[in-house]
């Protein structure tokens, strides 16, 4: 494992980090085991968030004995000063630490949110005070919107930016990477598998390793998943013409309008199981219509309850036309079901 600078922060982190979402579904003991294994295999960068349920607490439980050997990044969705302070105290308490290395404003989606954060009653003032008091070392931001991400970097108020970075979503490579690098902003790559639609781990990391200053944070849910990715990083990287062709095939298959399974759109007031239903065409093409009809029957039937209220669209960071896509996917499901006589 190599250790690389995180922008101009002066800190070095392992070239691949640990994304803190999948440990939510593990028991405490399992999560501790996976986290300790990641640390033993050389991973020193741990990214979590206040909204990831007990992820911070699990990281605190496992890694507080090696606190000064690791870099912890967490996030708040609060935009107001009071809410920010509440989240910061919760993060410090759950992570069992006196300081957070990197505190990020989570999922800043539009100018209005940025105005709230940077207003006189906003969270930024408290973040800067916390930095002076030594409770935070660096301040970062995360976003899925390229215009907002660039706007925020231009303020020069942030040490890092976290953005979807993978071979399907090219905005990070084409619009964000060089600009952030020139400004000394650390880049953290969320969604290295584009929310699960890239099912070829080796190919995903062949692409990402071409940008050694970008730190991907794949989620880990087992000792094996840690070993798989660490072993990739312990081998030389070579991107062949055949790899580039495969990446292009994925791009052609998915286009830009696809679900990244982030689940920000949930919950639906009618109980529509949006995320699995959004993934129906991919499951059908990667597995088979037979498998997709059988496994996704309940989510697909739940889409019939959609009233097109639009709440989910407002919450989707990719502004996907969710009700329309659900209808299209249901028609495909129904066509498969009729054809297969299931
Ligand atoms: S538009 Fe449909 S799927 Fe989306 S929140 Fe409303 S009812 Fe649920
Ligand atoms: S529809 Fe949008 S918000 Fe919902 S899981 Fe997919 S990408 Fe995320």
XYZ file of C-alpha atoms and ligand atoms in Angstrom:
358
model
C 0.000 0.000 0.000
C 1.283 3.461 -0.876
C 0.521 6.634 1.078
C -0.232 9.792 -0.867
C -0.834 13.453 0.028
C -4.450 14.521 0.379
C -4.323 17.752 -1.629
C -2.401 20.436 0.216
C -3.570 19.373 3.655
C -0.122 18.074 4.495
C -1.579 14.739 5.571
C -0.898 11.464 3.812
C -3.488 8.751 3.404
C -3.493 5.237 1.990
C -4.072 5.330 -1.775
C -7.397 3.614 -1.204
C -9.694 4.516 1.660
C -12.557 2.809 3.508
C -16.128 3.858 2.701
C -18.274 3.591 5.818
C -21.720 2.705 4.407
C -21.669 -1.135 4.154
C -20.620 -1.643 7.787
C -24.065 -0.338 8.749
C -25.547 -3.727 7.839
C -22.937 -5.700 9.806
C -23.193 -6.614 13.464
C -20.867 -4.717 15.824
C -18.473 -7.654 16.040
C -18.373 -8.185 12.281
C -17.835 -4.480 11.623
C -14.981 -4.323 14.127
C -13.363 -7.356 12.474
C -13.572 -5.823 8.981
C -12.292 -2.429 10.173
C -9.360 -3.945 12.057
C -8.515 -6.069 9.043
C -8.542 -3.006 6.781
C -6.200 -1.247 9.171
C -3.909 -4.297 9.349
C -3.796 -4.353 5.525
C -2.588 -0.748 5.472
C -5.767 1.302 4.984
C -5.443 4.519 6.990
C -8.272 6.656 5.574
C -11.837 6.106 6.873
C -14.799 8.014 5.476
C -18.169 7.975 7.201
C -21.073 10.358 7.853
C -23.400 11.467 10.558
C -26.309 10.110 8.487
C -24.788 6.613 8.097
C -26.622 5.371 11.196
C -24.113 3.560 13.479
C -21.149 3.698 11.068
C -19.320 6.377 13.084
C -19.839 4.446 16.318
C -18.518 1.228 14.757
C -15.428 3.029 13.480
C -14.926 4.601 16.918
C -15.274 1.230 18.636
C -12.810 -0.524 16.318
C -10.192 2.097 15.673
C -9.943 4.391 18.696
C -6.904 2.418 19.980
C -5.056 3.449 16.784
C -6.639 6.886 16.503
C -3.387 8.769 15.906
C -2.407 6.377 13.096
C -5.518 6.936 10.970
C -7.287 9.788 9.201
C -11.018 10.086 9.830
C -13.363 11.925 7.490
C -17.016 12.377 8.341
C -19.876 14.560 7.141
C -22.886 16.591 8.200
C -26.073 17.268 6.271
C -26.905 20.216 8.523
C -26.649 23.661 6.959
C -27.379 25.801 10.057
C -24.951 26.668 12.856
C -26.944 25.012 15.634
C -27.486 21.803 13.666
C -23.850 21.705 12.662
C -22.706 21.874 16.295
C -25.118 19.101 17.247
C -23.767 16.858 14.473
C -20.148 17.685 15.282
C -20.625 16.735 18.936
C -22.358 13.512 17.908
C -19.518 12.639 15.497
C -16.859 13.316 18.136
C -18.737 11.262 20.684
C -19.554 8.314 18.373
C -16.076 8.225 16.867
C -14.661 8.345 20.392
C -12.165 11.053 19.522
C -11.238 14.645 20.405
C -10.812 15.719 16.797
C -12.034 14.947 13.285
C -9.383 15.136 10.571
C -11.801 16.100 7.821
C -15.331 17.385 8.367
C -17.353 17.618 5.159
C -20.558 19.370 4.202
C -22.507 16.405 2.874
C -24.209 16.407 -0.501
C -24.381 20.137 -1.257
C -26.792 19.968 -4.165
C -27.544 23.558 -5.165
C -26.793 27.253 -4.663
C -29.576 27.665 -2.080
C -27.949 25.084 0.193
C -24.581 26.790 -0.182
C -26.179 30.142 0.686
C -27.589 28.629 3.875
C -24.209 27.102 4.836
C -22.311 30.332 4.215
C -24.890 32.745 5.716
C -24.384 34.526 9.058
C -26.448 31.850 10.804
C -24.934 29.084 8.689
C -22.794 26.068 9.493
C -19.571 27.346 7.926
C -18.901 29.889 10.680
C -19.119 27.126 13.291
C -16.938 24.816 11.190
C -14.241 27.481 11.059
C -14.526 28.082 14.818
C -14.239 24.325 15.421
C -11.141 24.270 13.235
C -9.557 27.038 15.315
C -10.474 25.153 18.487
C -8.755 21.999 17.181
C -11.934 19.913 16.906
C -11.615 19.777 13.107
C -8.359 19.777 11.172
C -9.722 20.351 7.655
C -13.033 21.255 6.042
C -14.326 19.553 2.917
C -17.410 19.321 0.785
C -19.226 16.549 -1.078
C -21.528 16.933 -4.048
C -22.963 15.038 -7.024
C -23.417 18.208 -9.073
C -20.432 19.287 -11.133
C -21.395 22.986 -11.378
C -21.830 23.236 -7.609
C -18.641 21.292 -6.902
C -16.610 23.668 -9.079
C -18.327 26.713 -7.592
C -17.444 25.504 -4.090
C -13.836 24.782 -4.982
C -13.549 28.312 -6.380
C -14.439 29.769 -2.976
C -11.052 28.432 -1.739
C -12.753 27.641 1.576
C -12.376 23.868 1.273
C -9.454 21.502 1.609
C -11.099 18.575 -0.168
C -13.913 17.764 -2.546
C -15.684 14.402 -2.670
C -17.377 13.586 -5.977
C -18.521 10.498 -7.965
C -15.403 9.356 -9.850
C -15.477 6.232 -12.009
C -15.098 5.306 -15.658
C -18.778 5.885 -16.411
C -19.236 9.313 -14.873
C -16.687 11.376 -16.762
C -17.381 14.820 -15.238
C -14.898 14.159 -12.455
C -12.094 13.338 -14.888
C -12.944 15.977 -17.486
C -14.037 18.925 -15.381
C -12.975 18.469 -11.782
C -9.703 16.599 -11.608
C -7.186 18.968 -13.164
C -8.853 22.037 -11.703
C -8.827 20.667 -8.143
C -5.301 19.360 -8.516
C -4.026 22.756 -9.697
C -5.682 24.412 -6.700
C -4.298 21.819 -4.268
C -7.748 20.529 -3.309
C -7.734 16.873 -2.250
C -10.071 14.718 -4.334
C -11.984 11.844 -2.745
C -13.662 9.482 -5.203
C -17.088 8.330 -4.079
C -18.964 5.662 -6.062
C -15.979 3.866 -7.593
C -18.492 1.297 -8.915
C -20.997 3.960 -10.032
C -23.402 2.836 -7.323
C -23.028 -0.861 -8.143
C -23.567 -0.806 -11.907
C -19.871 -1.531 -12.522
C -19.667 -5.216 -11.628
C -16.012 -5.617 -12.626
C -13.869 -4.645 -9.621
C -10.547 -5.046 -11.422
C -11.661 -2.782 -14.271
C -13.039 -0.145 -11.869
C -9.671 0.151 -10.133
C -7.605 -0.054 -13.310
C -9.340 3.177 -14.266
C -9.031 4.855 -10.876
C -5.391 3.997 -10.373
C -4.557 6.163 -13.368
C -5.218 9.088 -10.997
C -2.918 8.391 -8.043
C -3.798 11.697 -6.361
C -7.500 10.717 -6.214
C -8.492 8.642 -3.174
C -11.319 6.159 -3.843
C -13.408 5.056 -0.871
C -15.038 1.730 -1.769
C -17.306 0.280 0.884
C -16.211 -2.961 2.539
C -18.480 -5.498 4.180
C -16.129 -8.447 4.711
C -12.521 -9.375 5.296
C -12.518 -10.869 1.785
C -13.703 -7.630 0.180
C -10.799 -5.805 1.868
C -8.303 -8.411 0.660
C -9.641 -8.286 -2.908
C -9.095 -4.555 -3.260
C -5.842 -4.363 -1.300
C -4.393 -7.098 -3.528
C -5.282 -4.999 -6.589
C -3.347 -2.098 -5.072
C -0.384 -4.348 -4.373
C -0.061 -5.227 -8.094
C 1.157 -3.066 -10.972
C -1.518 -1.238 -12.958
C -1.874 -1.635 -16.696
C -4.805 -0.373 -18.745
C -4.972 -2.192 -22.083
C -6.919 -1.316 -25.238
C -9.227 -4.179 -24.365
C -9.917 -2.590 -20.948
C -10.712 0.722 -22.616
C -13.143 -1.043 -24.942
C -14.868 -2.727 -21.993
C -15.211 0.636 -20.223
C -16.760 2.092 -23.371
C -19.212 -0.819 -23.555
C -20.404 -0.009 -20.019
C -20.816 3.656 -20.943
C -22.838 2.766 -24.024
C -25.045 0.404 -22.017
C -25.784 2.887 -19.227
C -25.750 6.361 -20.809
C -26.126 9.181 -18.273
C -29.612 8.442 -16.987
C -29.138 5.580 -14.572
C -29.676 5.006 -10.873
C -26.552 4.993 -8.632
C -28.432 3.302 -5.779
C -27.565 6.057 -3.299
C -31.107 5.854 -1.806
C -31.383 9.600 -1.180
C -34.818 9.401 -2.856
C -36.195 7.188 -0.074
C -38.553 6.873 1.662
C -41.456 7.028 -0.754
C -44.693 8.010 1.052
C -46.532 5.276 -0.876
C -43.997 2.584 -0.100
C -42.619 2.270 -3.647
C -39.340 0.336 -3.509
C -37.620 2.822 -5.779
C -33.995 1.664 -5.785
C -34.446 -2.009 -6.702
C -37.163 -1.116 -9.218
C -34.861 1.428 -10.874
C -32.266 -1.303 -11.371
C -34.630 -3.723 -13.178
C -33.262 -3.315 -16.762
C -29.657 -3.821 -15.626
C -30.477 -6.964 -13.660
C -32.438 -8.276 -16.652
C -29.590 -7.655 -19.094
C -26.763 -8.834 -16.806
C -28.533 -11.901 -15.382
C -31.631 -12.830 -17.384
C -35.289 -11.765 -17.650
C -36.204 -14.960 -15.779
C -34.002 -13.990 -12.809
C -35.078 -10.342 -12.781
C -38.797 -11.204 -12.915
C -38.449 -13.675 -10.046
C -36.180 -11.595 -7.790
C -37.677 -8.165 -8.405
C -41.372 -9.105 -8.488
C -42.233 -7.331 -5.206
C -40.331 -4.065 -5.934
C -41.753 -3.958 -9.475
C -45.307 -4.450 -8.258
C -44.769 -1.734 -5.626
C -44.228 0.790 -8.464
C -47.947 0.566 -9.267
C -48.569 2.558 -6.057
C -46.671 5.597 -7.415
C -48.869 8.723 -7.412
C -46.234 10.803 -9.232
C -46.033 13.170 -6.263
C -42.461 14.061 -7.276
C -40.951 13.981 -3.757
C -38.316 11.484 -4.863
C -37.239 13.607 -7.836
C -36.496 16.531 -5.530
C -34.263 14.319 -3.406
C -32.400 12.564 -6.246
C -28.969 14.205 -6.682
C -28.984 13.157 -10.348
C -32.419 14.689 -10.977
C -33.630 11.453 -12.549
C -37.248 11.452 -13.798
C -37.995 8.630 -11.350
C -41.763 8.097 -11.905
C -41.263 7.963 -15.705
C -38.370 5.528 -15.378
C -40.358 3.364 -12.974
C -43.195 3.166 -15.499
C -40.786 2.243 -18.283
C -39.183 -0.419 -16.100
C -42.586 -1.800 -15.100
C -43.555 -2.125 -18.784
C -40.351 -4.088 -19.401
C -41.026 -6.282 -16.347
C -44.583 -6.927 -17.554
C -43.369 -7.757 -21.076
C -40.868 -10.232 -19.629
C -43.512 -11.735 -17.388
C -45.957 -12.220 -20.277
C -43.247 -13.653 -22.507
C -42.049 -16.063 -19.835
C -45.610 -16.875 -18.706
C -44.599 -16.367 -15.049
S -43.186 10.098 -7.317
Fe -43.886 8.002 -6.925
S -42.076 6.907 -6.322
Fe -41.588 9.069 -6.136
S -42.027 9.560 -3.965
Fe -43.875 10.033 -5.165
S -45.117 8.166 -5.057
Fe -43.014 7.593 -4.445
S -33.166 7.259 -8.028
Fe -31.629 8.854 -7.627
S -31.693 9.144 -5.404
Fe -32.755 7.236 -5.828
S -31.200 5.682 -5.542
Fe -31.233 6.199 -7.731
S -29.697 7.812 -8.013
Fe -30.094 7.643 -5.814
